Structure formats: structure tokens, C-alpha cells
Amino acid sequence: MNPSGNGYDIYDLYDLGEFDQKGSRSTKWGSKTELQSLACSARNLGIGICWDAVLNHKAGADYTERFSAVKVDPKDRSVEIFAAREIEGWVGFSFPGRGGIYSSMKYSWHHFSGVDWDEARKKNAIYRVASKRWSDDVAHEKGNYDYLMFADLDYSNLEVQKDVLRWGEWIGSQLPLWGMRLDASKHYSADFQKKFVNHVRATVGPQIFFVAEYWSGDVRVLMHYLQKMDYQLSLFDAPLVGRFSRISRTGEDLREIFDDTLVGNKPAHAITLVMNHDTQPGQSLEAPIASFFKPLAYALILLRDKGQPCIFYGDLYGIRRGVKNPMTPSCGGKLPVLARARKLYAYGEQCDYFDQANCIGFVRYGNLHHPSGLACIMSNGGASQKRMYVGRSHAKERWTDILGWHPKTVIIDKKGYGIFPVSAMQVSVWVNSAAEGRESLQEPFEEKIYEN
């Protein structure tokens, strides 16, 4: 990996910042020793480590090789632009700095299916190795979306399979992993991915969690992939991100927020999110979300009973460096409150009040160990209110908005109902003012972690 790279320009899977390679021993993030120390400290704090596995390609080859290749149409990779001819590609990986430690595998042109640079002619294009075919169990975008970048690994090659499977077992022996994220999973063989998941669980532990980054706005595509993977992993709910983006900017019907989403169809396999590093402003999959809508979206993924939510670092801490337009923490700084509310109150059965186009609500009733419950109401239009049932056991309780965005106190009547208001284009989360943990919701959150 380039010492300044973020990890997607992957060179050597077996080098975690241990060997003097490509001008540095450490990665951009530090040395292997520091990584292992961090992982152990995280484990002791009850924090799981999820490894971002970049298995689609390799970059930064040690030398070039000549081989026969076919130039293909970048808009439709099934279309050949000219007949096969010899090119010179960066496909030779001998890892001299590692010297065969952990793996003796060396990579040559026959371990790859394509490249994007002909060194002999100094030309950039997508070249398929002439004796190869693109994988057919990948996304069908651009005719065939096997090729993404750099030197594209060929998972029909048994040597490649064996080496990467061995790496999956090895990485689990080096770090106390909780799970893995499979980067760019729509760009390489789903059959191999299934084999990889099964192998890691068999050798590292059956509890290892897997999430695949298969980015598609079409929920049918995601469900087909899940089926092909025998439902052995989870997926990021890209269609949900798209709906958040569109409804936040158009004022469309909130009752349709979960239509055609993964959490609406296969909730046990849905990682729900509002934004990530690819959809933030200025990135390749930018999906702008109106600022007023961010807390509504986070309430919908954090406080409901379906999906496994994922908070974007940039929303929690802001993005202050290396960007044209810095971002402050989203949700008016209230995202930590919503996250704490999930831990304290988002339990038990759920009742939806999706009965108005621009104002929806839901109630969580709590359980034996977390009996407080909550009532959430949101509007992407004008101010509104809803009469919602929270349970007779809460009669006479005084409920207030934990976000502090609505000043009213709601008294629960003897039948267990309350009339819960919300201001225009806002969300309010109502909880008994005497509920356990209320005082901890407003504890200071240190967002300026890089200023110390």
C-alpha cells in the first residue's frame, strides 16, 4: 500500500505495517504492533474490530509483464474495441520486502483478468487479459462490472483462491476480529465470496460477522445477491439512503420511506445508514440529504426495531480537514443523544402511526429490563401532533422531548394515550421525564477529538 493511501490501493494483504515495502514500514495509520495494541484495547472496552477486506484487486506492482490483452468499451465491458495484442501491464507482485513470510505466493499476469494501463504505449484503458473472461457472477452494470480498478484479481484461478482463503484464516490469527466488511463485493465473484465467508467462519470462528458493500439502489439486485450468498451476510441498505436523499429534498410522502428498501424486505440482513464516505458531498456516490432531515433519518434507523444501524463518522464528529466544504456534526449536535436513547429506551414491540403524508410516528413499548419505552414523531412539513398509545402502565407520567426541540410536557392519560407534538420539519423523541437514564442523555460529547 502507498504510505499515504487509505487502503483501497492494496498491495500486500499479508503486510499490516510490519515490512519495509513501498517506501515505508508502517501504513498511513501506523505499524502492525500499534494496530494489534489498538485491537486489544478495543476488545477490552467491549468494542468489536471489523476488518475492511479489499479483495477485488491489487495495486503497486513490483514489475511489469507482457501478455496478450483485449481493449474493451468502458461503458460496456462485454464489447471488444480491438482484437487481442500484446501490452505491458503492472501485474508482477513478488513482495520482496516480506521475503515469503506468511505466504510464498507470487502474482503474475495469469492471476489477473484485467488492468487499466499499458506501460508500453503509456495508454489508459480497460484491458481484459485475452485468455480470460470476466467473472459472470458480478454486477451486470456496464455490461459486466467485474473490472473496477488497478490489477483485477481472477478468482477462477485456484492459486488466487487458495492464497486469499489462507489470508482470511491468517488475519483472524493476527487480530481479535469481530467481523469483516467485504469491499466492492459487486465487482468480484460471488461464488468465491461465499467460499471465503464459509472458510473464515470455519477457521476463525462461526461468530464472525460479515457485511458486503454491494452498492445498488435496486433492492431486487440486493435480494438476488443475498440469495446467491445463502443469506450468510448483511448488506448496506443503499436503497434506503436513496430514499432519505430524495424525500429530504422533495417533501415526498414519509409513509413510503421504507418502500423498496432492504430493511423493508429483509430486515435481518440490512445495515441501515444515512450517509457514508462514498455518499458524502463531493464523492463518487454523492447522495445529498437536507440538513433538517438528518435527525429524522437517524431516528428512523436508531430507534426502530428493524435493521442494524451504522452511524457515519462525519455526522458524529464532523468533517473538518481535507475537504472543500467542511461539515460540522449533523443533527444539531444531537446525534449522541439519539444513540444513547437507542441503548436506553429502544426496546420491545413497536407500533407505527404512519397515517399522514408529512407526519409519521411510532412507539416502542419497552421490555422487562428496559420498561421506559419511547414515542417518536417527525414531520417533513408543518407542525403537527399525534395521539399515540404508550401503555396504561405509564398513566399520569410526564413525558418530555429528549432532544429539547419541543418545550411541551405531555401527560399520559389513564388509558395510556398521549398527544405528542412536533415542530415543523423536525423530530421529537418523547420519554418519561423520570425514566432511568434521563440524566445521562445530555452528558457532554467530545466532538473535537483532534484538537487536544
Short mmCIF file of C-alpha atoms in Angstrom, two decimals:
data_model
loop_
_atom_site.label_atom_id
_atom_site.label_comp_id
_atom_site.label_asym_id
_atom_site.label_seq_id
_atom_site.Cartn_x
_atom_site.Cartn_y
_atom_site.Cartn_z
CA MET A 1 0.00 0.00 0.00
CA ASN A 2 1.15 3.53 -0.71
CA PRO A 3 2.25 5.05 2.65
CA SER A 4 -0.29 7.83 2.12
CA GLY A 5 -3.05 5.57 0.78
CA ASN A 6 -6.28 4.77 2.60
CA GLY A 7 -6.08 1.03 1.97
CA TYR A 8 -8.04 0.64 -1.26
CA ASP A 9 -4.79 0.77 -3.24
CA ILE A 10 -3.99 -2.62 -1.72
CA TYR A 11 -0.55 -4.09 -2.40
CA ASP A 12 0.13 -6.90 0.07
CA LEU A 13 -2.66 -8.44 2.15
CA TYR A 14 -0.11 -10.02 4.47
CA ASP A 15 1.62 -6.77 5.43
CA LEU A 16 -0.18 -4.97 8.25
CA GLY A 17 2.61 -2.44 8.69
CA GLU A 18 5.38 -4.90 9.50
CA PHE A 19 7.71 -4.96 6.49
CA ASP A 20 9.74 -2.29 4.71
CA GLN A 21 7.83 -2.10 1.42
CA LYS A 22 6.88 0.68 -0.99
CA GLY A 23 8.91 3.27 0.86
CA SER A 24 7.61 2.64 4.36
CA ARG A 25 7.27 0.05 7.06
CA SER A 26 4.12 1.48 8.61
CA THR A 27 0.88 2.14 6.78
CA LYS A 28 -0.72 5.57 6.81
CA TRP A 29 -2.41 4.51 10.04
CA GLY A 30 0.60 3.06 11.85
CA SER A 31 2.57 -0.14 12.42
CA LYS A 32 1.34 -3.69 12.92
CA THR A 33 2.33 -3.50 16.58
CA GLU A 34 0.24 -0.37 17.03
CA LEU A 35 -2.67 -2.00 15.21
CA GLN A 36 -2.57 -5.05 17.45
CA SER A 37 -2.38 -2.86 20.54
CA LEU A 38 -5.38 -0.86 19.35
CA ALA A 39 -7.37 -4.03 18.63
CA CYS A 40 -6.65 -5.46 22.07
CA SER A 41 -7.58 -2.19 23.78
CA ALA A 42 -10.82 -2.07 21.81
CA ARG A 43 -11.65 -5.65 22.79
CA ASN A 44 -11.05 -4.83 26.45
CA LEU A 45 -13.52 -1.95 26.12
CA GLY A 46 -16.13 -4.19 24.51
CA ILE A 47 -15.60 -2.70 21.04
CA GLY A 48 -15.51 -5.10 18.11
CA ILE A 49 -13.00 -4.71 15.28
CA CYS A 50 -14.43 -5.07 11.76
CA TRP A 51 -11.75 -5.55 9.08
CA ASP A 52 -12.29 -3.82 5.74
CA ALA A 53 -11.23 -6.60 3.35
CA VAL A 54 -10.17 -5.28 -0.07
CA LEU A 55 -10.06 -8.48 -2.14
CA ASN A 56 -11.06 -7.26 -5.60
CA HIS A 57 -7.69 -6.09 -6.91
CA LYS A 58 -4.02 -5.38 -6.26
CA ALA A 59 -2.05 -2.17 -6.81
CA GLY A 60 1.57 -1.01 -6.80
CA ALA A 61 3.07 -4.00 -8.64
CA ASP A 62 6.79 -4.63 -8.33
CA TYR A 63 7.38 -5.06 -12.07
CA THR A 64 5.62 -5.20 -15.43
CA GLU A 65 4.92 -8.23 -17.60
CA ARG A 66 3.92 -8.60 -21.24
CA PHE A 67 0.79 -10.51 -22.15
CA SER A 68 -1.96 -10.55 -24.75
CA ALA A 69 -4.97 -8.38 -23.94
CA VAL A 70 -8.17 -7.04 -25.47
CA LYS A 71 -9.30 -3.44 -25.07
CA VAL A 72 -12.97 -3.22 -24.03
CA ASP A 73 -15.57 -0.48 -24.03
CA PRO A 74 -15.54 1.19 -20.58
CA LYS A 75 -19.31 1.71 -20.84
CA ASP A 76 -19.95 -1.93 -21.80
CA ARG A 77 -17.11 -4.26 -20.86
CA SER A 78 -18.66 -7.09 -22.91
CA VAL A 79 -17.82 -5.17 -26.09
CA GLU A 80 -14.30 -5.56 -27.50
CA ILE A 81 -12.89 -2.43 -29.15
CA PHE A 82 -9.97 -4.12 -30.91
CA ALA A 83 -8.53 -7.59 -31.29
CA ALA A 84 -6.00 -9.03 -28.88
CA ARG A 85 -2.50 -7.60 -28.91
CA GLU A 86 0.45 -7.59 -26.56
CA ILE A 87 0.51 -4.97 -23.82
CA GLU A 88 2.77 -4.34 -20.86
CA GLY A 89 0.94 -4.30 -17.55
CA TRP A 90 1.85 -3.79 -13.91
CA VAL A 91 0.96 -7.29 -12.73
CA GLY A 92 4.15 -8.69 -11.16
CA PHE A 93 3.98 -8.97 -7.38
CA SER A 94 6.91 -10.65 -5.61
CA PHE A 95 6.70 -8.80 -2.26
CA PRO A 96 10.49 -8.68 -1.78
CA GLY A 97 10.25 -6.76 1.48
CA ARG A 98 8.25 -9.56 3.08
CA GLY A 99 10.51 -12.29 1.75
CA GLY A 100 7.97 -15.10 1.72
CA ILE A 101 6.93 -14.73 5.37
CA TYR A 102 3.31 -15.81 5.96
CA SER A 103 2.81 -16.65 2.25
CA SER A 104 5.15 -17.70 -0.55
CA MET A 105 2.62 -16.75 -3.24
CA LYS A 106 3.90 -14.51 -6.06
CA TYR A 107 1.45 -12.95 -8.51
CA SER A 108 1.85 -12.76 -12.30
CA TRP A 109 -0.35 -11.79 -15.23
CA HIS A 110 -2.20 -15.12 -15.24
CA HIS A 111 -3.57 -14.35 -11.75
CA PHE A 112 -5.45 -11.32 -13.07
CA SER A 113 -8.30 -10.76 -15.50
CA GLY A 114 -7.67 -7.13 -16.43
CA VAL A 115 -5.71 -3.92 -15.98
CA ASP A 116 -6.20 -0.26 -16.87
CA TRP A 117 -2.73 0.77 -18.06
CA ASP A 118 -0.45 -0.26 -20.93
CA GLU A 119 3.03 0.77 -19.87
CA ALA A 120 4.50 0.16 -23.34
CA ARG A 121 2.17 2.66 -25.01
CA LYS A 122 1.55 4.83 -21.94
CA LYS A 123 -2.19 4.46 -22.51
CA ASN A 124 -5.03 4.27 -20.05
CA ALA A 125 -7.92 1.96 -20.98
CA ILE A 126 -9.64 -1.16 -19.69
CA TYR A 127 -7.79 -4.22 -20.96
CA ARG A 128 -9.04 -7.75 -20.46
CA VAL A 129 -6.42 -10.50 -20.46
CA ALA A 130 -7.05 -12.20 -23.81
CA SER A 131 -7.15 -15.72 -22.42
CA LYS A 132 -9.58 -14.73 -19.66
CA ARG A 133 -13.26 -13.96 -19.28
CA TRP A 134 -14.76 -11.52 -16.84
CA SER A 135 -16.47 -13.24 -13.91
CA ASP A 136 -20.12 -13.82 -14.69
CA ASP A 137 -21.30 -13.75 -11.06
CA VAL A 138 -20.79 -10.00 -10.64
CA ALA A 139 -23.00 -6.94 -11.15
CA HIS A 140 -24.43 -6.52 -14.64
CA GLU A 141 -23.84 -2.77 -14.77
CA LYS A 142 -21.65 -1.59 -17.66
CA GLY A 143 -22.27 -4.90 -19.41
CA ASN A 144 -20.19 -6.64 -16.76
CA TYR A 145 -18.84 -4.88 -13.68
CA ASP A 146 -16.00 -7.26 -12.83
CA TYR A 147 -13.34 -4.65 -13.55
CA LEU A 148 -13.17 -1.74 -11.10
CA MET A 149 -9.56 -0.56 -10.80
CA PHE A 150 -5.85 -1.48 -10.75
CA ALA A 151 -4.98 -5.14 -11.46
CA ASP A 152 -8.22 -7.10 -11.24
CA LEU A 153 -7.87 -10.46 -9.48
CA ASP A 154 -9.13 -13.54 -11.31
CA TYR A 155 -10.98 -15.76 -8.85
CA SER A 156 -11.35 -18.56 -11.37
CA ASN A 157 -7.62 -19.11 -10.74
CA LEU A 158 -7.24 -21.74 -8.00
CA GLU A 159 -3.92 -20.29 -6.80
CA VAL A 160 -5.60 -16.94 -6.17
CA GLN A 161 -8.44 -18.62 -4.32
CA LYS A 162 -6.07 -20.63 -2.15
CA ASP A 163 -3.93 -17.63 -1.22
CA VAL A 164 -6.85 -15.37 -0.32
CA LEU A 165 -8.59 -18.11 1.67
CA ARG A 166 -5.34 -18.65 3.56
CA TRP A 167 -5.16 -14.91 4.21
CA GLY A 168 -8.68 -14.94 5.68
CA GLU A 169 -7.58 -17.56 8.18
CA TRP A 170 -4.29 -15.74 8.84
CA ILE A 171 -5.80 -12.31 9.55
CA GLY A 172 -8.06 -13.93 12.14
CA SER A 173 -4.95 -15.26 13.89
CA GLN A 174 -3.31 -11.83 13.96
CA LEU A 175 -6.18 -9.73 15.30
CA PRO A 176 -9.18 -10.32 17.60
CA LEU A 177 -11.72 -9.73 14.84
CA TRP A 178 -15.44 -9.27 15.41
CA GLY A 179 -16.25 -9.13 11.72
CA MET A 180 -15.34 -8.20 8.17
CA ARG A 181 -16.59 -5.76 5.56
CA LEU A 182 -16.21 -7.07 2.01
CA ASP A 183 -15.27 -4.05 -0.07
CA ALA A 184 -16.57 -3.71 -3.66
CA SER A 185 -18.41 -7.02 -3.46
CA LYS A 186 -20.33 -6.48 -6.69
CA HIS A 187 -17.04 -6.43 -8.62
CA TYR A 188 -15.72 -9.94 -7.96
CA SER A 189 -17.01 -13.49 -7.86
CA ALA A 190 -19.96 -14.04 -5.52
CA ASP A 191 -19.20 -17.76 -5.58
CA PHE A 192 -15.74 -17.07 -4.20
CA GLN A 193 -17.14 -14.65 -1.61
CA LYS A 194 -19.43 -17.39 -0.32
CA LYS A 195 -16.47 -19.76 -0.13
CA PHE A 196 -14.44 -17.10 1.69
CA VAL A 197 -17.17 -16.41 4.27
CA ASN A 198 -17.61 -20.10 5.00
CA HIS A 199 -13.84 -20.65 5.26
CA VAL A 200 -13.28 -17.78 7.69
CA ARG A 201 -16.14 -18.91 9.89
CA ALA A 202 -14.82 -22.47 9.85
CA THR A 203 -11.25 -21.49 10.73
CA VAL A 204 -11.54 -18.26 12.74
CA GLY A 205 -14.93 -18.67 14.38
CA PRO A 206 -18.60 -19.17 13.48
CA GLN A 207 -19.48 -15.88 15.16
CA ILE A 208 -17.59 -13.70 12.65
CA PHE A 209 -19.95 -11.07 11.25
CA PHE A 210 -19.84 -10.21 7.54
CA VAL A 211 -21.25 -7.21 5.71
CA ALA A 212 -20.80 -6.76 1.97
CA GLU A 213 -20.53 -3.39 0.29
CA TYR A 214 -22.75 -4.18 -2.69
CA TRP A 215 -23.89 -0.69 -3.64
CA SER A 216 -27.08 -0.73 -5.70
CA GLY A 217 -30.21 1.37 -5.43
CA ASP A 218 -32.32 -1.55 -6.68
CA VAL A 219 -33.47 -3.70 -3.77
CA ARG A 220 -34.17 -6.59 -6.15
CA VAL A 221 -30.48 -6.73 -7.03
CA LEU A 222 -29.52 -6.82 -3.35
CA MET A 223 -32.02 -9.57 -2.60
CA HIS A 224 -30.72 -11.64 -5.52
CA TYR A 225 -27.17 -11.29 -4.18
CA LEU A 226 -28.26 -12.27 -0.68
CA GLN A 227 -29.95 -15.35 -2.06
CA LYS A 228 -26.83 -16.28 -4.01
CA MET A 229 -24.82 -15.89 -0.81
CA ASP A 230 -27.27 -18.17 1.07
CA TYR A 231 -28.10 -15.24 3.37
CA GLN A 232 -24.76 -15.68 5.13
CA LEU A 233 -24.07 -11.95 5.47
CA SER A 234 -25.62 -8.50 5.66
CA LEU A 235 -25.69 -5.61 3.19
CA PHE A 236 -25.66 -1.84 3.46
CA ASP A 237 -29.14 -0.58 2.65
CA ALA A 238 -28.27 1.62 -0.34
CA PRO A 239 -31.93 1.98 -1.43
CA LEU A 240 -32.75 3.45 1.99
CA VAL A 241 -30.00 6.05 1.59
CA GLY A 242 -31.52 6.96 -1.77
CA ARG A 243 -34.97 7.38 -0.25
CA PHE A 244 -33.62 9.55 2.56
CA SER A 245 -31.90 11.74 -0.02
CA ARG A 246 -34.91 12.12 -2.28
CA ILE A 247 -37.60 12.61 0.36
CA SER A 248 -35.44 15.13 2.24
CA ARG A 249 -35.21 17.28 -0.88
CA THR A 250 -38.70 16.83 -2.36
CA GLY A 251 -41.01 16.66 0.65
CA GLU A 252 -42.49 13.39 -0.60
CA ASP A 253 -44.68 11.05 1.44
CA LEU A 254 -42.96 9.93 4.65
CA ARG A 255 -45.19 6.87 4.81
CA GLU A 256 -43.23 5.46 1.87
CA ILE A 257 -39.83 5.88 3.50
CA PHE A 258 -39.20 2.11 3.75
CA ASP A 259 -40.75 1.10 0.42
CA ASP A 260 -38.37 -0.84 -1.83
CA THR A 261 -35.60 -0.85 0.77
CA LEU A 262 -33.65 -3.75 2.19
CA VAL A 263 -34.81 -3.08 5.75
CA GLY A 264 -38.37 -3.18 4.42
CA ASN A 265 -37.83 -6.56 2.74
CA LYS A 266 -35.03 -8.43 4.52
CA PRO A 267 -34.53 -6.56 7.80
CA ALA A 268 -32.36 -9.26 9.39
CA HIS A 269 -29.75 -8.63 6.68
CA ALA A 270 -29.97 -4.82 6.48
CA ILE A 271 -27.29 -2.48 7.76
CA THR A 272 -29.14 0.81 7.85
CA LEU A 273 -27.28 4.07 7.37
CA VAL A 274 -27.83 7.71 6.49
CA MET A 275 -24.52 8.59 4.85
CA ASN A 276 -21.05 7.12 4.37
CA HIS A 277 -17.66 8.02 2.93
CA ASP A 278 -18.86 7.41 -0.65
CA THR A 279 -22.19 9.27 -0.42
CA GLN A 280 -20.92 12.36 1.41
CA PRO A 281 -20.72 15.61 -0.58
CA GLY A 282 -18.17 15.55 -3.39
CA GLN A 283 -17.76 11.77 -3.50
CA SER A 284 -18.50 9.26 -6.27
CA LEU A 285 -21.91 8.17 -4.95
CA GLU A 286 -22.96 11.52 -3.51
CA ALA A 287 -26.50 11.37 -2.08
CA PRO A 288 -27.22 14.79 -0.58
CA ILE A 289 -29.55 14.88 2.41
CA ALA A 290 -31.12 18.14 3.56
CA SER A 291 -29.70 19.12 6.94
CA PHE A 292 -33.13 19.31 8.61
CA PHE A 293 -33.76 15.69 7.61
CA LYS A 294 -30.62 14.17 9.13
CA PRO A 295 -32.08 13.82 12.66
CA LEU A 296 -35.30 12.38 11.20
CA ALA A 297 -33.31 9.79 9.28
CA TYR A 298 -31.16 8.88 12.27
CA ALA A 299 -34.24 8.50 14.48
CA LEU A 300 -35.64 6.10 11.87
CA ILE A 301 -32.56 3.86 11.89
CA LEU A 302 -31.58 4.12 15.56
CA LEU A 303 -34.89 3.88 17.39
CA ARG A 304 -36.89 1.36 15.36
CA ASP A 305 -36.94 -2.42 15.72
CA LYS A 306 -35.65 -3.39 12.26
CA GLY A 307 -32.17 -3.25 10.77
CA GLN A 308 -28.73 -2.83 12.30
CA PRO A 309 -27.83 0.87 12.30
CA CYS A 310 -24.48 2.33 11.35
CA ILE A 311 -23.58 5.93 12.26
CA PHE A 312 -21.37 7.87 9.85
CA TYR A 313 -18.21 9.22 11.48
CA GLY A 314 -18.63 12.52 9.62
CA ASP A 315 -22.11 13.01 11.04
CA LEU A 316 -20.93 12.33 14.58
CA TYR A 317 -17.68 14.32 14.59
CA GLY A 318 -17.95 16.49 11.50
CA ILE A 319 -15.51 16.54 8.59
CA ARG A 320 -13.07 19.37 9.15
CA ARG A 321 -9.96 18.52 7.16
CA GLY A 322 -9.13 17.70 3.57
CA VAL A 323 -12.49 18.74 2.13
CA LYS A 324 -13.60 21.75 0.13
CA ASN A 325 -16.64 22.36 2.31
CA PRO A 326 -16.07 21.27 5.93
CA MET A 327 -19.03 19.68 7.72
CA THR A 328 -19.99 20.31 11.32
CA PRO A 329 -21.56 17.46 13.33
CA SER A 330 -25.05 16.78 11.99
CA CYS A 331 -28.39 16.77 13.80
CA GLY A 332 -27.55 20.00 15.59
CA GLY A 333 -25.14 18.02 17.76
CA LYS A 334 -27.95 15.74 18.96
CA LEU A 335 -26.78 12.52 17.29
CA PRO A 336 -25.10 11.29 20.52
CA VAL A 337 -28.44 11.77 22.30
CA LEU A 338 -30.24 9.62 19.73
CA ALA A 339 -27.56 6.94 20.03
CA ARG A 340 -27.86 6.92 23.82
CA ALA A 341 -31.65 6.79 23.52
CA ARG A 342 -31.33 3.64 21.44
CA LYS A 343 -29.35 1.97 24.21
CA LEU A 344 -31.69 3.12 26.97
CA TYR A 345 -35.20 3.06 25.50
CA ALA A 346 -35.48 1.47 22.04
CA TYR A 347 -36.73 -1.95 23.15
CA GLY A 348 -39.78 -4.13 22.86
CA GLU A 349 -42.69 -4.19 20.47
CA GLN A 350 -43.30 -1.35 18.05
CA CYS A 351 -46.50 0.33 16.90
CA ASP A 352 -46.43 2.56 13.81
CA TYR A 353 -48.55 5.65 13.23
CA PHE A 354 -47.85 6.11 9.54
CA ASP A 355 -51.16 7.85 8.87
CA GLN A 356 -50.18 11.23 7.37
CA ALA A 357 -48.10 12.01 4.30
CA ASN A 358 -45.84 14.52 6.02
CA CYS A 359 -46.01 13.42 9.64
CA ILE A 360 -45.37 9.91 10.97
CA GLY A 361 -44.76 8.43 14.38
CA PHE A 362 -44.03 5.21 16.19
CA VAL A 363 -43.94 3.88 19.74
CA ARG A 364 -41.54 1.40 21.35
CA TYR A 365 -43.13 -0.28 24.36
CA GLY A 366 -40.01 -1.43 26.18
CA ASN A 367 -39.39 -4.82 27.75
CA LEU A 368 -38.91 -6.35 31.19
CA HIS A 369 -35.39 -4.99 31.64
CA HIS A 370 -35.96 -1.70 29.80
CA PRO A 371 -39.57 -0.73 30.58
CA SER A 372 -39.49 3.01 29.82
CA GLY A 373 -40.24 2.89 26.09
CA LEU A 374 -40.42 5.94 23.84
CA ALA A 375 -42.66 7.78 21.40
CA CYS A 376 -41.19 9.33 18.26
CA ILE A 377 -42.90 11.79 15.93
CA MET A 378 -41.44 13.58 12.92
CA SER A 379 -42.54 15.99 10.22
CA ASN A 380 -41.09 16.99 6.86
CA GLY A 381 -43.78 19.66 6.56
CA GLY A 382 -45.58 21.85 9.07
CA ALA A 383 -46.03 21.48 12.82
CA SER A 384 -48.27 18.60 13.81
CA GLN A 385 -49.25 16.21 16.59
CA LYS A 386 -50.39 12.62 17.08
CA ARG A 387 -52.39 10.80 19.70
CA MET A 388 -50.36 7.67 20.38
CA TYR A 389 -50.76 4.81 22.84
CA VAL A 390 -47.77 4.19 25.11
CA GLY A 391 -49.48 1.87 27.63
CA ARG A 392 -51.70 2.10 30.69
CA SER A 393 -48.71 1.47 32.92
CA HIS A 394 -47.49 4.98 32.02
CA ALA A 395 -50.70 6.76 33.09
CA LYS A 396 -50.10 10.14 34.73
CA GLU A 397 -46.43 10.19 33.71
CA ARG A 398 -44.95 13.40 32.35
CA TRP A 399 -43.13 12.86 29.05
CA THR A 400 -40.72 15.38 27.52
CA ASP A 401 -38.71 15.62 24.32
CA ILE A 402 -35.20 14.26 24.98
CA LEU A 403 -33.86 16.37 22.10
CA GLY A 404 -35.17 19.55 23.70
CA TRP A 405 -36.67 20.75 20.43
CA HIS A 406 -40.24 20.94 21.72
CA PRO A 407 -40.95 22.69 25.04
CA LYS A 408 -44.25 20.97 25.86
CA THR A 409 -44.78 18.36 28.58
CA VAL A 410 -47.15 15.54 27.62
CA ILE A 411 -49.29 13.99 30.38
CA ILE A 412 -50.22 10.37 29.67
CA ASP A 413 -53.94 9.82 30.30
CA LYS A 414 -55.48 6.95 32.26
CA LYS A 415 -55.98 4.92 29.08
CA GLY A 416 -52.27 5.13 28.23
CA TYR A 417 -52.52 7.73 25.47
CA GLY A 418 -50.64 10.96 24.98
CA ILE A 419 -50.94 13.72 22.41
CA PHE A 420 -47.40 14.21 21.15
CA PRO A 421 -46.48 17.35 19.18
CA VAL A 422 -43.66 18.06 16.75
CA SER A 423 -42.45 21.33 15.28
CA ALA A 424 -42.24 21.95 11.54
CA MET A 425 -39.54 19.93 9.76
CA GLN A 426 -38.28 18.36 12.97
CA VAL A 427 -38.33 15.19 15.03
CA SER A 428 -39.17 14.86 18.71
CA VAL A 429 -38.49 11.80 20.85
CA TRP A 430 -40.67 11.62 23.93
CA VAL A 431 -39.73 9.71 27.08
CA ASN A 432 -40.93 9.80 30.68
CA SER A 433 -39.10 12.67 32.35
CA ALA A 434 -38.38 10.39 35.32
CA ALA A 435 -37.20 7.43 33.22
CA GLU A 436 -33.99 5.71 34.22
CA GLY A 437 -31.01 7.21 32.42
CA ARG A 438 -32.58 10.56 31.51
CA GLU A 439 -29.78 12.44 33.25
CA SER A 440 -27.13 10.66 31.17
CA LEU A 441 -28.66 11.62 27.82
CA GLN A 442 -27.27 15.13 27.97
CA GLU A 443 -23.76 14.26 29.12
CA PRO A 444 -21.16 16.20 27.12
CA PHE A 445 -19.89 14.53 23.97
CA GLU A 446 -16.35 15.42 22.90
CA GLU A 447 -16.57 16.00 19.17
CA LYS A 448 -13.34 17.96 18.79
CA ILE A 449 -11.15 14.91 19.24
CA TYR A 450 -8.32 16.20 17.04
CA GLU A 451 -7.83 19.47 18.88
CA ASN A 452 -6.34 18.02 22.06
#
